[in-house]
PDB file of C-alpha atoms in Angstrom:
ATOM      1  CA  MET A  14     -39.553   1.547   3.263  1.00 39.00           C
ATOM      2  CA  LYS A  15     -38.369  -1.252   1.061  1.00 47.00           C
ATOM      3  CA  LYS A  16     -35.033   0.440   0.594  1.00 54.00           C
ATOM      4  CA  LYS A  17     -34.491   0.678   4.349  1.00 55.00           C
ATOM      5  CA  THR A  18     -35.129  -3.005   4.989  1.00 57.00           C
ATOM      6  CA  GLN A  19     -32.801  -3.837   2.129  1.00 73.00           C
ATOM      7  CA  LYS A  20     -30.103  -1.742   3.770  1.00 76.00           C
ATOM      8  CA  TRP A  21     -30.499  -3.661   7.017  1.00 78.00           C
ATOM      9  CA  GLY A  22     -30.334  -6.931   5.091  1.00 78.00           C
ATOM     10  CA  ARG A  23     -27.109  -5.920   3.424  1.00 81.00           C
ATOM     11  CA  PHE A  24     -25.629  -4.815   6.756  1.00 82.00           C
ATOM     12  CA  LEU A  25     -26.552  -8.089   8.479  1.00 83.00           C
ATOM     13  CA  TYR A  26     -25.260 -10.100   5.530  1.00 82.00           C
ATOM     14  CA  THR A  27     -21.874  -8.337   5.697  1.00 83.00           C
ATOM     15  CA  TRP A  28     -21.744  -8.816   9.462  1.00 85.00           C
ATOM     16  CA  LEU A  29     -22.544 -12.525   9.138  1.00 86.00           C
ATOM     17  CA  ILE A  30     -19.885 -13.152   6.483  1.00 84.00           C
ATOM     18  CA  LEU A  31     -17.223 -11.262   8.465  1.00 86.00           C
ATOM     19  CA  MET A  32     -18.141 -13.117  11.648  1.00 85.00           C
ATOM     20  CA  ILE A  33     -17.854 -16.474   9.878  1.00 84.00           C
ATOM     21  CA  VAL A  34     -14.384 -15.509   8.668  1.00 83.00           C
ATOM     22  CA  TRP A  35     -13.400 -14.319  12.186  1.00 84.00           C
ATOM     23  CA  TYR A  36     -14.567 -17.511  13.897  1.00 82.00           C
ATOM     24  CA  ALA A  37     -13.034 -19.681  11.178  1.00 79.00           C
ATOM     25  CA  TYR A  38      -9.681 -18.051  11.852  1.00 79.00           C
ATOM     26  CA  THR A  39      -9.737 -17.997  15.644  1.00 80.00           C
ATOM     27  CA  VAL A  40     -11.281 -21.486  16.064  1.00 74.00           C
ATOM     28  CA  SER A  41     -11.815 -20.955  19.779  1.00 73.00           C
ATOM     29  CA  LEU A  42     -14.889 -20.622  21.949  1.00 75.00           C
ATOM     30  CA  ALA A  43     -13.300 -18.415  24.636  1.00 81.00           C
ATOM     31  CA  PRO A  44     -15.868 -15.714  25.554  1.00 83.00           C
ATOM     32  CA  ALA A  45     -13.369 -12.896  25.074  1.00 84.00           C
ATOM     33  CA  GLU A  46     -12.708 -14.007  21.488  1.00 83.00           C
ATOM     34  CA  LEU A  47     -16.411 -14.344  20.724  1.00 84.00           C
ATOM     35  CA  ILE A  48     -17.317 -10.909  22.093  1.00 87.00           C
ATOM     36  CA  THR A  49     -14.381  -9.179  20.393  1.00 86.00           C
ATOM     37  CA  GLY A  50     -15.285 -10.799  17.100  1.00 84.00           C
ATOM     38  CA  PHE A  51     -18.937  -9.822  17.479  1.00 85.00           C
ATOM     39  CA  VAL A  52     -18.128  -6.156  18.149  1.00 88.00           C
ATOM     40  CA  VAL A  53     -15.245  -5.690  15.725  1.00 88.00           C
ATOM     41  CA  THR A  54     -16.966  -7.346  12.763  1.00 86.00           C
ATOM     42  CA  GLY A  55     -20.131  -5.363  13.543  1.00 86.00           C
ATOM     43  CA  LEU A  56     -18.189  -2.095  13.440  1.00 87.00           C
ATOM     44  CA  ILE A  57     -16.427  -3.004  10.208  1.00 85.00           C
ATOM     45  CA  ALA A  58     -19.715  -4.081   8.633  1.00 83.00           C
ATOM     46  CA  ALA A  59     -21.419  -0.840   9.679  1.00 83.00           C
ATOM     47  CA  PHE A  60     -18.869   1.241   7.793  1.00 83.00           C
ATOM     48  CA  ASN A  61     -18.313  -1.012   4.813  1.00 80.00           C
ATOM     49  CA  PHE A  62     -21.512  -2.823   3.902  1.00 77.00           C
ATOM     50  CA  ALA A  63     -22.379  -0.297   1.165  1.00 75.00           C
ATOM     51  CA  SER A  64     -19.358  -1.312  -0.882  1.00 74.00           C
ATOM     52  CA  PHE A  65     -19.296  -4.922   0.289  1.00 73.00           C
ATOM     53  CA  THR A  66     -22.499  -6.177  -1.271  1.00 70.00           C
ATOM     54  CA  HIS A  67     -25.398  -4.992  -3.404  1.00 68.00           C
ATOM     55  CA  TYR A  68     -27.414  -8.157  -3.006  1.00 68.00           C
ATOM     56  CA  GLY A  69     -27.531  -9.027   0.683  1.00 65.00           C
ATOM     57  CA  PHE A  70     -29.507 -12.068   1.689  1.00 67.00           C
ATOM     58  CA  SER A  71     -31.166 -12.381  -1.701  1.00 68.00           C
ATOM     59  CA  LEU A  72     -28.030 -14.303  -2.704  1.00 68.00           C
ATOM     60  CA  PHE A  73     -29.202 -17.101  -0.401  1.00 71.00           C
ATOM     61  CA  HIS A  74     -32.366 -17.688  -2.397  1.00 76.00           C
ATOM     62  CA  PRO A  75     -32.561 -21.471  -3.070  1.00 77.00           C
ATOM     63  CA  ARG A  76     -32.691 -20.980  -6.853  1.00 80.00           C
ATOM     64  CA  ARG A  77     -29.568 -18.830  -6.711  1.00 81.00           C
ATOM     65  CA  ILE A  78     -27.760 -21.277  -4.438  1.00 83.00           C
ATOM     66  CA  TYR A  79     -28.544 -24.040  -6.927  1.00 85.00           C
ATOM     67  CA  TYR A  80     -27.093 -22.043  -9.821  1.00 84.00           C
ATOM     68  CA  ILE A  81     -24.065 -20.935  -7.775  1.00 84.00           C
ATOM     69  CA  PHE A  82     -23.406 -24.603  -7.067  1.00 87.00           C
ATOM     70  CA  GLN A  83     -23.779 -25.449 -10.752  1.00 88.00           C
ATOM     71  CA  PHE A  84     -21.458 -22.564 -11.624  1.00 86.00           C
ATOM     72  CA  SER A  85     -18.745 -23.859  -9.264  1.00 87.00           C
ATOM     73  CA  ILE A  86     -18.913 -27.301 -10.894  1.00 89.00           C
ATOM     74  CA  VAL A  87     -18.666 -25.870 -14.441  1.00 88.00           C
ATOM     75  CA  PHE A  88     -15.842 -23.602 -13.280  1.00 86.00           C
ATOM     76  CA  LEU A  89     -13.850 -26.386 -11.617  1.00 86.00           C
ATOM     77  CA  VAL A  90     -14.130 -28.597 -14.698  1.00 87.00           C
ATOM     78  CA  ALA A  91     -13.000 -25.711 -16.940  1.00 85.00           C
ATOM     79  CA  LEU A  92     -10.136 -24.918 -14.532  1.00 83.00           C
ATOM     80  CA  VAL A  93      -8.752 -28.452 -14.551  1.00 84.00           C
ATOM     81  CA  LYS A  94      -9.224 -28.893 -18.321  1.00 83.00           C
ATOM     82  CA  SER A  95      -7.510 -25.655 -19.271  1.00 80.00           C
ATOM     83  CA  ASN A  96      -4.704 -26.204 -16.752  1.00 82.00           C
ATOM     84  CA  ILE A  97      -3.906 -29.468 -18.484  1.00 83.00           C
ATOM     85  CA  GLN A  98      -4.009 -27.701 -21.870  1.00 82.00           C
ATOM     86  CA  VAL A  99      -1.551 -25.040 -20.709  1.00 82.00           C
ATOM     87  CA  ALA A 100       0.649 -27.727 -19.168  1.00 82.00           C
ATOM     88  CA  LYS A 101       0.724 -29.523 -22.534  1.00 83.00           C
ATOM     89  CA  ILE A 102       1.710 -26.298 -24.324  1.00 83.00           C
ATOM     90  CA  VAL A 103       4.503 -25.628 -21.832  1.00 82.00           C
ATOM     91  CA  LEU A 104       5.895 -29.154 -22.138  1.00 84.00           C
ATOM     92  CA  HIS A 105       5.620 -29.280 -25.941  1.00 82.00           C
ATOM     93  CA  PRO A 106       9.094 -28.945 -27.495  1.00 81.00           C
ATOM     94  CA  LYS A 107       7.941 -26.420 -30.117  1.00 79.00           C
ATOM     95  CA  LEU A 108       5.843 -24.312 -27.716  1.00 77.00           C
ATOM     96  CA  PRO A 109       2.764 -24.049 -30.000  1.00 78.00           C
ATOM     97  CA  VAL A 110       1.326 -20.705 -28.839  1.00 77.00           C
ATOM     98  CA  ASN A 111      -0.723 -18.362 -30.978  1.00 79.00           C
ATOM     99  CA  PRO A 112      -1.422 -15.407 -28.687  1.00 81.00           C
ATOM    100  CA  GLY A 113      -3.431 -12.262 -29.353  1.00 80.00           C
ATOM    101  CA  ILE A 114      -5.815  -9.840 -27.691  1.00 82.00           C
ATOM    102  CA  VAL A 115      -9.428 -10.363 -28.735  1.00 82.00           C
ATOM    103  CA  LYS A 116     -12.647  -8.674 -27.685  1.00 80.00           C
ATOM    104  CA  PHE A 117     -16.235  -9.731 -27.280  1.00 81.00           C
ATOM    105  CA  LYS A 118     -19.461  -8.183 -26.068  1.00 82.00           C
ATOM    106  CA  SER A 119     -21.145  -9.543 -22.991  1.00 80.00           C
ATOM    107  CA  SER A 120     -24.897  -9.450 -22.474  1.00 80.00           C
ATOM    108  CA  LEU A 121     -24.615  -9.315 -18.668  1.00 79.00           C
ATOM    109  CA  LYS A 122     -26.155  -6.225 -17.088  1.00 79.00           C
ATOM    110  CA  SER A 123     -25.049  -5.909 -13.482  1.00 78.00           C
ATOM    111  CA  ASP A 124     -21.507  -4.808 -12.678  1.00 78.00           C
ATOM    112  CA  PHE A 125     -21.022  -7.548 -10.131  1.00 80.00           C
ATOM    113  CA  ALA A 126     -21.877 -10.262 -12.649  1.00 81.00           C
ATOM    114  CA  LYS A 127     -19.416  -8.745 -15.122  1.00 84.00           C
ATOM    115  CA  MET A 128     -16.724  -8.741 -12.462  1.00 83.00           C
ATOM    116  CA  VAL A 129     -17.380 -12.393 -11.667  1.00 83.00           C
ATOM    117  CA  LEU A 130     -17.213 -13.268 -15.372  1.00 85.00           C
ATOM    118  CA  ALA A 131     -13.960 -11.325 -15.829  1.00 85.00           C
ATOM    119  CA  ASN A 132     -12.364 -13.029 -12.841  1.00 84.00           C
ATOM    120  CA  THR A 133     -13.553 -16.434 -13.988  1.00 85.00           C
ATOM    121  CA  ILE A 134     -12.073 -15.879 -17.434  1.00 84.00           C
ATOM    122  CA  THR A 135      -8.781 -14.842 -15.854  1.00 84.00           C
ATOM    123  CA  LEU A 136      -8.709 -17.813 -13.498  1.00 82.00           C
ATOM    124  CA  THR A 137      -9.121 -20.350 -16.271  1.00 79.00           C
ATOM    125  CA  PRO A 138      -5.672 -20.609 -17.823  1.00 73.00           C
ATOM    126  CA  GLY A 139      -5.101 -19.566 -21.418  1.00 77.00           C
ATOM    127  CA  THR A 140      -7.299 -16.497 -21.158  1.00 82.00           C
ATOM    128  CA  LEU A 141      -6.568 -13.266 -19.283  1.00 83.00           C
ATOM    129  CA  THR A 142      -8.868 -10.259 -18.952  1.00 83.00           C
ATOM    130  CA  VAL A 143      -6.811  -7.205 -19.899  1.00 83.00           C
ATOM    131  CA  ASP A 144      -9.610  -4.657 -19.641  1.00 83.00           C
ATOM    132  CA  LEU A 145     -13.347  -4.305 -19.291  1.00 82.00           C
ATOM    133  CA  ILE A 146     -14.972  -1.228 -20.820  1.00 81.00           C
ATOM    134  CA  ASP A 147     -18.761  -0.999 -20.435  1.00 78.00           C
ATOM    135  CA  ASP A 148     -19.815  -4.372 -21.830  1.00 79.00           C
ATOM    136  CA  GLU A 149     -16.760  -5.139 -23.944  1.00 81.00           C
ATOM    137  CA  PHE A 150     -14.215  -7.593 -22.612  1.00 83.00           C
ATOM    138  CA  TYR A 151     -10.634  -7.444 -23.892  1.00 84.00           C
ATOM    139  CA  ILE A 152      -9.051 -10.834 -23.467  1.00 83.00           C
ATOM    140  CA  HIS A 153      -5.458 -11.900 -23.957  1.00 83.00           C
ATOM    141  CA  TRP A 154      -5.753 -15.387 -25.381  1.00 81.00           C
ATOM    142  CA  LEU A 155      -2.809 -17.774 -25.280  1.00 80.00           C
ATOM    143  CA  ASN A 156      -3.930 -20.051 -28.096  1.00 76.00           C
ATOM    144  CA  MET A 157      -6.545 -18.530 -30.367  1.00 75.00           C
ATOM    145  CA  THR A 158      -8.942 -21.020 -31.876  1.00 73.00           C
ATOM    146  CA  SER A 159     -11.396 -18.612 -33.533  1.00 72.00           C
ATOM    147  CA  HIS A 160     -11.261 -15.091 -34.957  1.00 72.00           C
ATOM    148  CA  ASP A 161     -14.822 -13.819 -35.439  1.00 75.00           C
ATOM    149  CA  GLU A 162     -16.638 -12.331 -32.487  1.00 73.00           C
ATOM    150  CA  ALA A 163     -19.315 -15.018 -32.214  1.00 75.00           C
ATOM    151  CA  GLY A 164     -16.731 -17.795 -32.171  1.00 76.00           C
ATOM    152  CA  ILE A 165     -14.611 -15.982 -29.601  1.00 76.00           C
ATOM    153  CA  TYR A 166     -17.626 -15.519 -27.359  1.00 77.00           C
ATOM    154  CA  GLN A 167     -18.595 -19.165 -27.797  1.00 76.00           C
ATOM    155  CA  ASP A 168     -15.106 -20.430 -26.943  1.00 75.00           C
ATOM    156  CA  ILE A 169     -14.360 -18.212 -23.948  1.00 75.00           C
ATOM    157  CA  ALA A 170     -17.474 -17.060 -22.174  1.00 75.00           C
ATOM    158  CA  ALA A 171     -20.652 -18.819 -23.298  1.00 76.00           C
ATOM    159  CA  ASP A 172     -20.608 -21.606 -20.720  1.00 79.00           C
ATOM    160  CA  PHE A 173     -20.101 -19.262 -17.763  1.00 81.00           C
ATOM    161  CA  GLU A 174     -22.396 -16.515 -18.947  1.00 80.00           C
ATOM    162  CA  LYS A 175     -25.420 -18.778 -19.382  1.00 81.00           C
ATOM    163  CA  ILE A 176     -25.360 -19.547 -15.656  1.00 82.00           C
ATOM    164  CA  LEU A 177     -24.338 -16.061 -14.493  1.00 81.00           C
ATOM    165  CA  ILE A 178     -27.375 -14.569 -16.242  1.00 81.00           C
ATOM    166  CA  LYS A 179     -29.576 -16.916 -14.267  1.00 79.00           C
ATOM    167  CA  ILE A 180     -27.871 -15.998 -10.976  1.00 78.00           C
ATOM    168  CA  PHE A 181     -27.660 -12.215 -11.200  1.00 75.00           C
ATOM    169  CA  ASP A 182     -29.870 -10.816 -13.933  1.00 65.00           C
ATOM    170  CA  LYS A 183     -33.230 -12.300 -13.074  1.00 60.00           C
TER     171      LYS A 183
ATOM    172  CA  MET B  24      -1.433 -43.365  11.204  1.00 60.00           C
ATOM    173  CA  GLU B  25      -1.562 -44.357   7.561  1.00 67.00           C
ATOM    174  CA  THR B  26      -5.030 -44.052   6.128  1.00 81.00           C
ATOM    175  CA  ILE B  27      -6.466 -43.430   2.707  1.00 83.00           C
ATOM    176  CA  PHE B  28      -6.507 -39.723   3.592  1.00 82.00           C
ATOM    177  CA  THR B  29      -2.756 -39.674   4.074  1.00 86.00           C
ATOM    178  CA  TYR B  30      -2.213 -41.085   0.610  1.00 88.00           C
ATOM    179  CA  LEU B  31      -4.775 -38.691  -0.900  1.00 88.00           C
ATOM    180  CA  GLY B  32      -2.957 -35.864   0.863  1.00 89.00           C
ATOM    181  CA  TYR B  33       0.417 -36.876  -0.561  1.00 90.00           C
ATOM    182  CA  PHE B  34      -1.147 -37.297  -4.003  1.00 91.00           C
ATOM    183  CA  PHE B  35      -2.578 -33.768  -4.021  1.00 90.00           C
ATOM    184  CA  VAL B  36       0.621 -32.233  -2.625  1.00 92.00           C
ATOM    185  CA  ALA B  37       2.636 -33.939  -5.374  1.00 92.00           C
ATOM    186  CA  LEU B  38       0.131 -32.832  -8.033  1.00 90.00           C
ATOM    187  CA  GLY B  39       0.338 -29.260  -6.758  1.00 90.00           C
ATOM    188  CA  ALA B  40       4.129 -29.355  -6.863  1.00 91.00           C
ATOM    189  CA  ILE B  41       4.038 -30.594 -10.463  1.00 89.00           C
ATOM    190  CA  PHE B  42       1.695 -27.808 -11.562  1.00 87.00           C
ATOM    191  CA  LEU B  43       3.767 -25.174  -9.766  1.00 88.00           C
ATOM    192  CA  PHE B  44       6.864 -26.514 -11.528  1.00 88.00           C
ATOM    193  CA  LEU B  45       5.045 -26.299 -14.885  1.00 86.00           C
ATOM    194  CA  GLY B  46       4.153 -22.702 -14.077  1.00 85.00           C
ATOM    195  CA  ALA B  47       7.816 -21.887 -13.461  1.00 87.00           C
ATOM    196  CA  LEU B  48       8.819 -23.678 -16.664  1.00 86.00           C
ATOM    197  CA  GLY B  49       6.172 -21.662 -18.497  1.00 84.00           C
ATOM    198  CA  ILE B  50       7.638 -18.389 -17.227  1.00 85.00           C
ATOM    199  CA  TYR B  51      11.029 -19.475 -18.579  1.00 85.00           C
ATOM    200  CA  ARG B  52       9.808 -20.643 -22.004  1.00 83.00           C
ATOM    201  CA  MET B  53       7.072 -18.187 -23.014  1.00 81.00           C
ATOM    202  CA  PRO B  54       7.896 -15.459 -25.598  1.00 80.00           C
ATOM    203  CA  ASP B  55       6.623 -12.237 -23.968  1.00 81.00           C
ATOM    204  CA  LEU B  56       5.264 -10.701 -20.766  1.00 83.00           C
ATOM    205  CA  TYR B  57       1.582 -11.440 -21.363  1.00 82.00           C
ATOM    206  CA  THR B  58       2.078 -15.110 -22.068  1.00 83.00           C
ATOM    207  CA  ARG B  59       4.397 -15.289 -19.066  1.00 84.00           C
ATOM    208  CA  VAL B  60       1.739 -13.774 -16.838  1.00 83.00           C
ATOM    209  CA  GLN B  61      -0.591 -16.444 -18.158  1.00 81.00           C
ATOM    210  CA  ALA B  62       1.801 -19.281 -17.358  1.00 80.00           C
ATOM    211  CA  GLY B  63       3.023 -17.885 -14.077  1.00 78.00           C
ATOM    212  CA  THR B  64      -0.284 -16.993 -12.498  1.00 76.00           C
ATOM    213  CA  LYS B  65      -2.543 -19.661 -13.920  1.00 72.00           C
ATOM    214  CA  ALA B  66      -0.682 -22.914 -13.737  1.00 70.00           C
ATOM    215  CA  SER B  67      -0.043 -21.882 -10.180  1.00 73.00           C
ATOM    216  CA  THR B  68      -3.754 -21.442  -9.325  1.00 79.00           C
ATOM    217  CA  LEU B  69      -4.416 -25.155  -9.682  1.00 82.00           C
ATOM    218  CA  GLY B  70      -0.966 -25.887  -8.260  1.00 86.00           C
ATOM    219  CA  ALA B  71      -1.486 -23.853  -5.098  1.00 87.00           C
ATOM    220  CA  MET B  72      -5.080 -25.040  -4.726  1.00 86.00           C
ATOM    221  CA  SER B  73      -4.267 -28.735  -4.899  1.00 89.00           C
ATOM    222  CA  LEU B  74      -1.254 -28.206  -2.632  1.00 90.00           C
ATOM    223  CA  ILE B  75      -3.517 -26.640  -0.021  1.00 90.00           C
ATOM    224  CA  LEU B  76      -6.113 -29.362  -0.569  1.00 89.00           C
ATOM    225  CA  GLY B  77      -3.434 -31.958   0.066  1.00 90.00           C
ATOM    226  CA  VAL B  78      -2.439 -30.252   3.310  1.00 90.00           C
ATOM    227  CA  ALA B  79      -6.124 -30.263   4.312  1.00 88.00           C
ATOM    228  CA  PHE B  80      -6.151 -34.043   3.908  1.00 87.00           C
ATOM    229  CA  LEU B  81      -2.956 -34.444   5.923  1.00 87.00           C
ATOM    230  CA  GLU B  82      -4.006 -32.082   8.738  1.00 84.00           C
ATOM    231  CA  PRO B  83      -7.824 -32.283   8.972  1.00 81.00           C
ATOM    232  CA  ASP B  84      -7.945 -29.822  11.900  1.00 80.00           C
ATOM    233  CA  TRP B  85      -6.852 -26.945   9.672  1.00 81.00           C
ATOM    234  CA  TRP B  86      -9.388 -27.327   6.892  1.00 81.00           C
ATOM    235  CA  ILE B  87     -11.411 -24.170   7.627  1.00 82.00           C
ATOM    236  CA  LYS B  88      -8.346 -21.937   7.494  1.00 83.00           C
ATOM    237  CA  LEU B  89      -7.093 -23.723   4.393  1.00 86.00           C
ATOM    238  CA  LEU B  90     -10.463 -23.238   2.706  1.00 85.00           C
ATOM    239  CA  ILE B  91     -10.212 -19.500   3.363  1.00 85.00           C
ATOM    240  CA  MET B  92      -6.729 -19.548   1.866  1.00 85.00           C
ATOM    241  CA  ILE B  93      -8.051 -21.222  -1.296  1.00 85.00           C
ATOM    242  CA  LEU B  94     -10.819 -18.620  -1.559  1.00 84.00           C
ATOM    243  CA  PHE B  95      -8.302 -15.825  -1.032  1.00 84.00           C
ATOM    244  CA  ILE B  96      -6.102 -17.140  -3.831  1.00 84.00           C
ATOM    245  CA  ALA B  97      -9.144 -17.475  -6.085  1.00 81.00           C
ATOM    246  CA  PHE B  98     -10.111 -13.832  -5.433  1.00 81.00           C
ATOM    247  CA  SER B  99      -6.706 -12.136  -5.472  1.00 84.00           C
ATOM    248  CA  ASN B 100      -5.000 -14.013  -8.299  1.00 83.00           C
ATOM    249  CA  PRO B 101      -7.131 -12.716 -11.199  1.00 84.00           C
ATOM    250  CA  LEU B 102      -6.974  -9.150  -9.856  1.00 86.00           C
ATOM    251  CA  SER B 103      -3.180  -9.118  -9.706  1.00 85.00           C
ATOM    252  CA  SER B 104      -2.653 -10.698 -13.123  1.00 85.00           C
ATOM    253  CA  HIS B 105      -5.172  -8.300 -14.668  1.00 85.00           C
ATOM    254  CA  ALA B 106      -3.359  -5.360 -13.062  1.00 87.00           C
ATOM    255  CA  ILE B 107       0.031  -6.548 -14.344  1.00 87.00           C
ATOM    256  CA  ALA B 108      -1.256  -7.061 -17.895  1.00 85.00           C
ATOM    257  CA  ARG B 109      -3.144  -3.760 -18.102  1.00 85.00           C
ATOM    258  CA  GLY B 110      -0.290  -1.830 -16.495  1.00 86.00           C
ATOM    259  CA  SER B 111       2.212  -3.199 -18.994  1.00 86.00           C
ATOM    260  CA  TYR B 112      -0.070  -2.329 -21.890  1.00 83.00           C
ATOM    261  CA  LYS B 113      -0.317   1.247 -20.593  1.00 82.00           C
ATOM    262  CA  HIS B 114       3.474   1.349 -20.688  1.00 84.00           C
ATOM    263  CA  ASN B 115       3.400   0.580 -24.422  1.00 77.00           C
ATOM    264  CA  LEU B 116       4.604  -2.988 -24.169  1.00 75.00           C
ATOM    265  CA  LYS B 117       3.155  -4.538 -27.324  1.00 76.00           C
ATOM    266  CA  PRO B 118       2.052  -8.145 -27.051  1.00 75.00           C
ATOM    267  CA  PHE B 119       3.743 -10.792 -29.164  1.00 73.00           C
ATOM    268  CA  SER B 120       1.241 -12.110 -31.708  1.00 70.00           C
ATOM    269  CA  LYS B 121       1.956 -14.267 -34.744  1.00 66.00           C
ATOM    270  CA  GLU B 122      -1.259 -13.234 -36.478  1.00 65.00           C
ATOM    271  CA  GLN B 123      -1.162  -9.613 -35.290  1.00 67.00           C
ATOM    272  CA  VAL B 124      -4.505  -9.845 -33.522  1.00 69.00           C
ATOM    273  CA  ASP B 125      -4.735  -6.975 -31.046  1.00 71.00           C
ATOM    274  CA  ALA B 126      -8.222  -5.648 -30.393  1.00 70.00           C
ATOM    275  CA  TYR B 127      -7.091  -3.521 -27.449  1.00 71.00           C
ATOM    276  CA  GLU B 128      -4.886  -1.305 -29.628  1.00 72.00           C
ATOM    277  CA  GLU B 129      -7.798   0.805 -30.884  1.00 70.00           C
ATOM    278  CA  VAL B 130      -8.880   1.637 -27.331  1.00 71.00           C
ATOM    279  CA  GLU B 131      -5.430   2.898 -26.414  1.00 69.00           C
ATOM    280  CA  GLU B 132      -5.182   4.887 -29.669  1.00 71.00           C
ATOM    281  CA  SER B 133      -8.513   6.595 -29.128  1.00 72.00           C
ATOM    282  CA  LYS B 134      -7.355   7.568 -25.642  1.00 69.00           C
ATOM    283  CA  GLU B 135      -4.143   9.036 -27.067  1.00 67.00           C
ATOM    284  CA  GLU B 136      -6.157  11.144 -29.516  1.00 68.00           C
ATOM    285  CA  GLN B 137      -8.313  12.537 -26.753  1.00 67.00           C
ATOM    286  CA  LYS B 138      -5.225  13.841 -25.010  1.00 58.00           C
TER     287      LYS B 138
END
């Protein structure tokens, strides 16, 4: 029984998100637009919700929303900081890069959390996720500052992972 | 109508243009493909985002659509740069590394042996 209700939750969640996107793009209250959006997004959600989300409305739990908010702040700060670092490297006359591909182990369990971590690492400049095999991340690093696994983990992922564990693995 | 928002808008558009320029400069100056992917896709994330943010200040009616554009860039950018980097590695393009640090090599070698 629990599984069935969860399915409905995931379906409604997908429908809601798609409808928000539809109405955000059309920005009109004409009845024809509203009805078309309602039907079309419902159909798309019915066929695609299984691959769209594994969490459904549980993502809107207040504790999770708080941590998602905190994560966005940490991420934005890291994004701006590392963009300035890369800008400095590019403008430096000697181009002081020290690139290499490093790996570290993540302690995240769910696939979705790993994907979010990989994308976050890629979005912050200076680090680029080349591959993700089970729980090992292979990262191309523009300017290596540490060489042992613990230091690599500390420099690249620790800040993000602390919060992601709280969002997805509890 | 000159308000504080207009100036904020121009500020963010100019900032975005600067970061996009730095991204282009990075593509020109970096030593190999992987570092170029880094410069080209990353400097441009902040560049494109602040450009769009600036437009949102200048044209407040569009902000919902612009927000979706920012989200779309944030989702698609890492996927494409990951695909480029991994694809080039599969085509045996070795990364430039002063200290010869390449942890991914062993994975590729073990795959070769399995064949």
